[in-house]
């Protein structure tokens, strides 16, 4: 049954832990709950936001509108054969819980995305990625309610137009779609993607290739570098890794020969944003109650009592400093509200 909570505090619904509120929070447990909102004129014509676990949001103040939170929790096997399993999963399920289930059942494809915060419904929006894998590698379809005409629609992987930390849901359908179900195709044949960084060595130290060992290695690595939002407010990676022209990368290497860089198929070069920020002397920097995490420069944190406005000001300072020093433009990965 749909729930509407007016004047709702969002303090525990955003991983920064900012003390903000919304005019109304709507908890939808089924697609039918969302479809009922077609008759709610305030929702249909007012300011609205679809939210998952609040792990990729930066609230700069109270939200004077309606927040819709899809909470579907189903995990349904749609097809199963010797090669693969087709899994249809509710948007409200915690992402890492889905990964845990897949690993336990011997389904390959999501293990590299272990311990990423947020919900299943958010995974195609952001095309979440880590350790050489992205959600798009396993997603085959996304179901959503169109908030303009209140029709249930489905997009194939190709129609989602996935890109680096992007999708059609962050572009043309931004604010217009409430994702309800995501369908994944997971392999039953052993296949490991452990060539990224030191992941292969970490897996080897745990006893060799297995789904359990890959997950364990990634969980241990992420836990050692990234702060737990339950203990220190943050939204994970705050910036995208920038892709620059090869000519600029070559020029930067002359003065920074140890600069990490990764060639892309389109000829551009990816430079880790964390490295750029660290070279600017901002790793561990603090501005009042917010700052740059001392172990991972990609992560901005709320030490307690901070605000979204302070965090955004710090982010802009970082972008300006990196641009002035390297001529590289950083782009925010979080969604600013």
Tab-separated table of C-alpha atoms in Angstrom:
chain	number	residue	atom	x	y	z
A	1	UNK	CA	0.000	0.000	0.000
A	2	UNK	CA	1.261	3.450	-0.910
A	3	UNK	CA	2.363	5.703	1.955
A	4	UNK	CA	2.478	9.500	1.932
A	5	UNK	CA	4.472	11.287	4.615
A	6	UNK	CA	4.165	15.080	4.671
A	7	UNK	CA	6.926	17.280	6.062
A	8	UNK	CA	9.223	14.277	6.025
A	9	UNK	CA	12.777	14.506	7.332
A	10	UNK	CA	15.322	13.137	4.873
A	11	UNK	CA	18.195	12.987	7.337
A	12	UNK	CA	18.252	9.196	7.319
A	13	UNK	CA	17.350	8.957	3.630
A	14	UNK	CA	20.494	10.584	2.230
A	15	UNK	CA	23.887	9.046	2.902
A	16	UNK	CA	25.498	12.437	3.557
A	17	UNK	CA	23.179	12.638	6.548
A	18	UNK	CA	22.186	16.233	5.856
A	19	UNK	CA	19.284	17.486	7.962
A	20	UNK	CA	16.859	18.408	5.183
A	21	UNK	CA	13.186	17.663	4.581
A	22	UNK	CA	10.690	17.199	1.757
A	23	UNK	CA	7.174	18.493	1.399
A	24	UNK	CA	6.022	14.910	0.885
A	25	UNK	CA	7.682	11.491	0.688
A	26	UNK	CA	5.740	8.851	-1.231
A	27	UNK	CA	6.650	5.220	-0.620
A	28	UNK	CA	5.491	3.001	-3.483
A	29	UNK	CA	5.558	-0.751	-2.933
A	30	UNK	CA	4.160	-1.700	-6.354
A	31	UNK	CA	3.978	-0.225	-9.832
A	32	UNK	CA	0.245	0.117	-9.268
A	33	UNK	CA	0.959	2.476	-6.368
A	34	UNK	CA	2.803	4.761	-8.783
A	35	UNK	CA	0.059	4.531	-11.388
A	36	UNK	CA	-2.430	5.785	-8.794
A	37	UNK	CA	-0.524	9.062	-8.689
A	38	UNK	CA	-1.925	10.007	-12.096
A	39	UNK	CA	-4.984	11.284	-10.209
A	40	UNK	CA	-2.893	13.353	-7.788
A	41	UNK	CA	-2.758	16.766	-9.474
A	42	UNK	CA	-0.170	18.125	-7.029
A	43	UNK	CA	2.210	15.270	-7.805
A	44	UNK	CA	1.503	15.180	-11.532
A	45	UNK	CA	2.139	18.903	-12.008
A	46	UNK	CA	4.420	19.757	-9.098
A	47	UNK	CA	8.131	19.441	-8.438
A	48	UNK	CA	9.105	15.807	-7.984
A	49	UNK	CA	12.123	13.589	-7.514
A	50	UNK	CA	12.521	9.812	-7.747
A	51	UNK	CA	14.894	8.522	-5.085
A	52	UNK	CA	16.401	5.149	-4.274
A	53	UNK	CA	18.621	4.846	-1.218
A	54	UNK	CA	19.799	8.466	-1.314
A	55	UNK	CA	23.392	7.349	-1.862
A	56	UNK	CA	24.105	9.526	-4.895
A	57	UNK	CA	22.290	12.716	-3.925
A	58	UNK	CA	23.492	16.048	-2.603
A	59	UNK	CA	20.643	18.037	-1.073
A	60	UNK	CA	21.555	21.711	-0.871
A	61	UNK	CA	18.393	22.520	1.080
A	62	UNK	CA	14.862	21.381	1.806
A	63	UNK	CA	13.000	19.890	-1.148
A	64	UNK	CA	9.764	21.766	-1.772
A	65	UNK	CA	8.100	18.993	-3.694
A	66	UNK	CA	7.296	15.297	-3.853
A	67	UNK	CA	9.866	12.543	-3.480
A	68	UNK	CA	8.852	9.178	-4.878
A	69	UNK	CA	10.648	6.138	-3.476
A	70	UNK	CA	10.008	2.813	-5.297
A	71	UNK	CA	10.373	-0.005	-2.741
A	72	UNK	CA	9.725	-3.208	-4.753
A	73	UNK	CA	11.753	-6.061	-3.206
A	74	UNK	CA	11.106	-9.044	-5.499
A	75	UNK	CA	13.803	-11.315	-6.938
A	76	UNK	CA	12.194	-13.459	-9.648
A	77	UNK	CA	13.893	-16.017	-11.870
A	78	UNK	CA	12.394	-15.358	-15.315
A	79	UNK	CA	14.419	-17.983	-17.162
A	80	UNK	CA	16.974	-20.561	-16.140
A	81	UNK	CA	19.170	-22.881	-18.205
A	82	UNK	CA	22.595	-24.480	-18.139
A	83	UNK	CA	24.274	-21.319	-19.415
A	84	UNK	CA	22.550	-18.452	-17.660
A	85	UNK	CA	19.843	-17.119	-15.372
A	86	UNK	CA	17.505	-14.267	-16.199
A	87	UNK	CA	16.668	-12.369	-13.039
A	88	UNK	CA	13.956	-9.695	-12.619
A	89	UNK	CA	14.587	-7.624	-9.515
A	90	UNK	CA	12.552	-4.954	-7.733
A	91	UNK	CA	13.899	-1.415	-7.800
A	92	UNK	CA	13.846	-1.012	-4.023
A	93	UNK	CA	16.147	-3.897	-3.215
A	94	UNK	CA	19.538	-2.961	-1.766
A	95	UNK	CA	22.136	-3.378	-4.490
A	96	UNK	CA	24.706	-5.198	-2.395
A	97	UNK	CA	22.071	-7.637	-1.157
A	98	UNK	CA	21.416	-8.603	-4.774
A	99	UNK	CA	25.143	-9.092	-5.359
A	100	UNK	CA	25.383	-11.271	-2.246
A	101	UNK	CA	22.506	-13.460	-3.442
A	102	UNK	CA	24.053	-13.875	-6.884
A	103	UNK	CA	27.420	-14.867	-5.454
A	104	UNK	CA	25.849	-17.377	-3.084
A	105	UNK	CA	23.888	-18.992	-5.927
A	106	UNK	CA	26.814	-19.161	-8.322
A	107	UNK	CA	25.597	-16.524	-10.786
A	108	UNK	CA	28.419	-14.583	-12.430
A	109	UNK	CA	28.327	-10.951	-13.521
A	110	UNK	CA	27.753	-8.647	-10.543
A	111	UNK	CA	30.492	-9.656	-8.117
A	112	UNK	CA	32.847	-6.813	-9.135
A	113	UNK	CA	30.143	-4.357	-8.079
A	114	UNK	CA	30.127	-5.574	-4.477
A	115	UNK	CA	29.530	-3.104	-1.652
A	116	UNK	CA	28.318	-0.283	-3.894
A	117	UNK	CA	25.628	1.538	-1.899
A	118	UNK	CA	22.152	2.289	-3.195
A	119	UNK	CA	19.321	0.328	-4.718
A	120	UNK	CA	18.781	-1.870	-7.757
A	121	UNK	CA	16.600	0.797	-9.342
A	122	UNK	CA	19.442	3.303	-9.241
A	123	UNK	CA	21.940	0.972	-10.919
A	124	UNK	CA	20.838	1.625	-14.522
A	125	UNK	CA	20.393	5.361	-13.945
A	126	UNK	CA	24.017	5.823	-12.987
A	127	UNK	CA	25.295	2.752	-14.833
A	128	UNK	CA	27.232	2.021	-11.667
A	129	UNK	CA	30.700	0.621	-12.144
A	130	UNK	CA	33.814	-0.554	-10.317
A	131	UNK	CA	36.859	-2.765	-10.838
A	132	UNK	CA	36.489	-2.941	-14.601
A	133	UNK	CA	32.769	-3.816	-14.605
A	134	UNK	CA	29.567	-1.832	-15.129
A	135	UNK	CA	25.905	-2.544	-14.496
A	136	UNK	CA	25.216	-2.414	-18.244
A	137	UNK	CA	27.298	-5.583	-18.682
A	138	UNK	CA	24.528	-7.587	-17.014
A	139	UNK	CA	21.366	-5.503	-17.519
A	140	UNK	CA	19.110	-6.654	-20.368
A	141	UNK	CA	15.994	-4.597	-19.629
A	142	UNK	CA	14.533	-1.876	-17.416
A	143	UNK	CA	10.852	-1.374	-16.590
A	144	UNK	CA	9.566	1.998	-15.465
A	145	UNK	CA	6.479	4.123	-15.065
A	146	UNK	CA	6.500	7.160	-17.348
A	147	UNK	CA	5.603	10.067	-15.050
A	148	UNK	CA	4.282	12.143	-17.954
A	149	UNK	CA	1.630	9.750	-19.257
A	150	UNK	CA	1.637	7.228	-16.368
A	151	UNK	CA	2.168	4.222	-18.636
A	152	UNK	CA	4.349	1.214	-17.773
A	153	UNK	CA	7.197	0.978	-20.278
A	154	UNK	CA	10.254	-1.194	-20.866
A	155	UNK	CA	13.607	-0.403	-22.424
A	156	UNK	CA	16.167	-2.890	-23.708
A	157	UNK	CA	19.840	-2.551	-22.850
A	158	UNK	CA	20.464	-0.770	-26.165
A	159	UNK	CA	17.568	1.622	-25.628
A	160	UNK	CA	18.970	2.599	-22.223
A	161	UNK	CA	21.896	4.255	-24.040
A	162	UNK	CA	24.376	3.433	-21.326
A	163	UNK	CA	27.571	5.437	-21.104
A	164	UNK	CA	30.213	6.135	-18.499
A	165	UNK	CA	28.172	6.759	-15.315
A	166	UNK	CA	25.270	7.727	-17.520
A	167	UNK	CA	22.130	6.484	-19.243
A	168	UNK	CA	18.955	7.736	-20.866
A	169	UNK	CA	17.562	8.023	-17.337
A	170	UNK	CA	20.092	10.779	-16.574
A	171	UNK	CA	19.473	12.468	-19.915
A	172	UNK	CA	16.168	12.531	-21.827
A	173	UNK	CA	14.210	10.693	-19.113
A	174	UNK	CA	15.668	12.604	-16.190
A	175	UNK	CA	12.855	13.249	-13.732
A	176	UNK	CA	10.354	11.541	-16.010
A	177	UNK	CA	10.804	7.871	-15.108
A	178	UNK	CA	10.209	5.846	-11.958
A	179	UNK	CA	12.118	2.596	-12.408
A	180	UNK	CA	10.254	-0.369	-10.932
A	181	UNK	CA	12.092	-3.500	-12.167
A	182	UNK	CA	15.510	-4.312	-13.629
A	183	UNK	CA	16.241	-7.545	-15.506
A	184	UNK	CA	19.742	-9.049	-15.433
A	185	UNK	CA	21.298	-11.889	-17.402
A	186	UNK	CA	23.835	-13.702	-15.237
A	187	UNK	CA	26.182	-16.416	-16.401
A	188	UNK	CA	26.410	-19.853	-14.820
A	189	UNK	CA	29.738	-20.499	-16.516
A	190	UNK	CA	32.787	-19.356	-14.535
A	191	UNK	CA	34.082	-16.051	-15.853
A	192	UNK	CA	36.228	-13.717	-13.833
A	193	UNK	CA	37.099	-10.096	-14.414
A	194	UNK	CA	40.062	-9.581	-12.101
A	195	UNK	CA	42.602	-7.748	-14.252
A	196	UNK	CA	41.774	-4.335	-12.774
A	197	UNK	CA	44.523	-2.925	-10.563
A	198	UNK	CA	45.654	-5.254	-7.795
A	199	UNK	CA	42.401	-7.226	-7.745
A	200	UNK	CA	43.978	-10.325	-9.270
A	201	UNK	CA	46.679	-10.431	-6.601
A	202	UNK	CA	44.127	-9.902	-3.819
A	203	UNK	CA	42.054	-12.814	-5.129
A	204	UNK	CA	45.162	-14.987	-5.367
A	205	UNK	CA	46.017	-14.295	-1.724
A	206	UNK	CA	42.545	-15.475	-0.734
A	207	UNK	CA	43.097	-18.832	-2.398
A	208	UNK	CA	42.430	-18.228	-6.084
A	209	UNK	CA	39.525	-17.580	-8.412
A	210	UNK	CA	36.014	-18.067	-7.063
A	211	UNK	CA	32.968	-15.852	-6.835
A	212	UNK	CA	33.310	-15.739	-3.064
A	213	UNK	CA	36.974	-14.712	-3.222
A	214	UNK	CA	36.369	-11.984	-5.792
A	215	UNK	CA	33.588	-10.525	-3.675
A	216	UNK	CA	35.625	-10.834	-0.498
A	217	UNK	CA	38.624	-9.109	-2.093
A	218	UNK	CA	36.526	-6.204	-3.360
A	219	UNK	CA	34.656	-5.793	-0.071
A	220	UNK	CA	37.955	-5.718	1.821
A	221	UNK	CA	39.514	-3.218	-0.592
A	222	UNK	CA	36.522	-0.888	-0.637
A	223	UNK	CA	36.169	-1.067	3.144
A	224	UNK	CA	39.813	-0.087	3.591
A	225	UNK	CA	39.579	2.945	1.288
A	226	UNK	CA	36.010	4.188	1.457
A	227	UNK	CA	34.194	5.440	4.557
A	228	UNK	CA	31.007	3.708	5.660
A	229	UNK	CA	28.135	6.211	5.249
A	230	UNK	CA	26.635	4.883	8.485
A	231	UNK	CA	29.717	6.174	10.305
A	232	UNK	CA	30.793	9.159	8.181
A	233	UNK	CA	28.344	10.846	5.836
A	234	UNK	CA	29.303	10.625	2.170
A	235	UNK	CA	27.955	9.716	-1.263
A	236	UNK	CA	30.840	7.598	-2.501
A	237	UNK	CA	32.714	8.927	-5.520
A	238	UNK	CA	31.756	12.576	-5.861
A	239	UNK	CA	33.474	13.158	-9.214
A	240	UNK	CA	33.658	11.245	-12.470
A	241	UNK	CA	37.060	10.271	-13.821
A	242	UNK	CA	37.679	12.703	-16.692
A	243	UNK	CA	38.439	11.633	-20.266
A	244	UNK	CA	40.789	14.015	-22.068
A	245	UNK	CA	42.308	14.337	-25.523
A	246	UNK	CA	45.465	12.281	-26.009
A	247	UNK	CA	47.388	15.451	-26.841
A	248	UNK	CA	46.565	16.932	-23.431
A	249	UNK	CA	47.475	13.681	-21.659
A	250	UNK	CA	50.825	13.600	-23.497
A	251	UNK	CA	51.491	17.199	-22.508
A	252	UNK	CA	50.674	16.514	-18.850
A	253	UNK	CA	52.975	13.488	-18.797
A	254	UNK	CA	55.944	15.751	-19.570
A	255	UNK	CA	55.609	17.473	-16.201
A	256	UNK	CA	53.997	14.519	-14.419
A	257	UNK	CA	55.707	11.375	-15.760
A	258	UNK	CA	54.085	9.170	-13.095
A	259	UNK	CA	50.559	10.280	-13.935
A	260	UNK	CA	48.241	7.257	-14.182
A	261	UNK	CA	46.369	7.230	-17.489
A	262	UNK	CA	44.257	4.707	-19.351
A	263	UNK	CA	43.651	4.727	-23.092
A	264	UNK	CA	40.043	4.391	-24.285
A	265	UNK	CA	38.809	2.801	-27.520
A	266	UNK	CA	37.694	6.202	-28.826
A	267	UNK	CA	41.225	7.569	-28.554
A	268	UNK	CA	40.686	9.623	-25.420
A	269	UNK	CA	42.580	9.042	-22.185
A	270	UNK	CA	41.074	8.544	-18.727
A	271	UNK	CA	42.889	10.187	-15.837
A	272	UNK	CA	41.832	9.274	-12.283
A	273	UNK	CA	40.087	12.256	-10.710
A	274	UNK	CA	41.369	11.219	-7.285
A	275	UNK	CA	44.963	11.539	-8.492
A	276	UNK	CA	44.318	15.014	-9.913
A	277	UNK	CA	42.743	16.171	-6.657
A	278	UNK	CA	45.568	14.701	-4.597
A	279	UNK	CA	48.194	16.445	-6.749
A	280	UNK	CA	46.448	19.720	-5.968
A	281	UNK	CA	47.076	19.124	-2.275
A	282	UNK	CA	43.394	18.750	-1.463
A	283	UNK	CA	43.330	15.170	-0.215
A	284	UNK	CA	42.255	15.397	3.423
A	285	UNK	CA	41.356	19.095	3.097
A	286	UNK	CA	38.627	20.296	5.422
A	287	UNK	CA	36.283	23.245	5.127
A	288	UNK	CA	34.292	23.622	8.321
A	289	UNK	CA	32.185	20.504	8.852
A	290	UNK	CA	32.840	18.994	5.410
A	291	UNK	CA	35.995	17.834	3.689
A	292	UNK	CA	37.890	15.552	1.337
A	293	UNK	CA	38.391	12.081	2.748
A	294	UNK	CA	42.036	11.539	3.813
A	295	UNK	CA	42.189	8.060	2.231
A	296	UNK	CA	40.296	8.673	-1.016
A	297	UNK	CA	40.299	12.102	-2.655
A	298	UNK	CA	37.248	11.217	-4.791
A	299	UNK	CA	35.060	11.168	-1.685
A	300	UNK	CA	33.690	14.260	0.027
A	301	UNK	CA	32.480	13.735	3.591
A	302	UNK	CA	30.226	15.303	6.201
A	303	UNK	CA	31.991	15.238	9.557
A	304	UNK	CA	28.744	16.171	11.276
A	305	UNK	CA	26.666	19.302	11.103
A	306	UNK	CA	27.667	20.061	7.536
A	307	UNK	CA	25.357	21.217	4.776
A	308	UNK	CA	24.904	20.498	1.115
A	309	UNK	CA	25.767	24.103	0.334
A	310	UNK	CA	29.146	23.776	2.077
A	311	UNK	CA	29.822	20.521	0.232
A	312	UNK	CA	28.947	22.041	-3.135
A	313	UNK	CA	31.216	25.013	-2.421
A	314	UNK	CA	34.069	22.614	-1.660
A	315	UNK	CA	33.357	20.659	-4.850
A	316	UNK	CA	33.493	23.854	-6.891
A	317	UNK	CA	36.786	24.795	-5.238
A	318	UNK	CA	38.198	21.395	-6.186
A	319	UNK	CA	36.999	21.707	-9.794
A	320	UNK	CA	38.478	25.197	-10.082
A	321	UNK	CA	41.825	24.142	-8.598
A	322	UNK	CA	42.143	21.079	-10.869
A	323	UNK	CA	41.213	23.162	-13.914
A	324	UNK	CA	43.784	25.824	-13.067
A	325	UNK	CA	46.578	23.311	-12.447
A	326	UNK	CA	45.914	20.722	-15.143
A	327	UNK	CA	43.486	22.267	-17.614
A	328	UNK	CA	41.121	19.360	-16.928
A	329	UNK	CA	37.424	19.817	-16.202
A	330	UNK	CA	35.974	17.610	-13.475
A	331	UNK	CA	32.324	16.597	-13.637
A	332	UNK	CA	30.216	15.752	-10.599
A	333	UNK	CA	29.033	12.167	-10.310
A	334	UNK	CA	26.468	12.936	-7.608
A	335	UNK	CA	23.117	14.508	-8.430
A	336	UNK	CA	22.694	17.956	-6.881
A	337	UNK	CA	19.155	18.727	-5.676
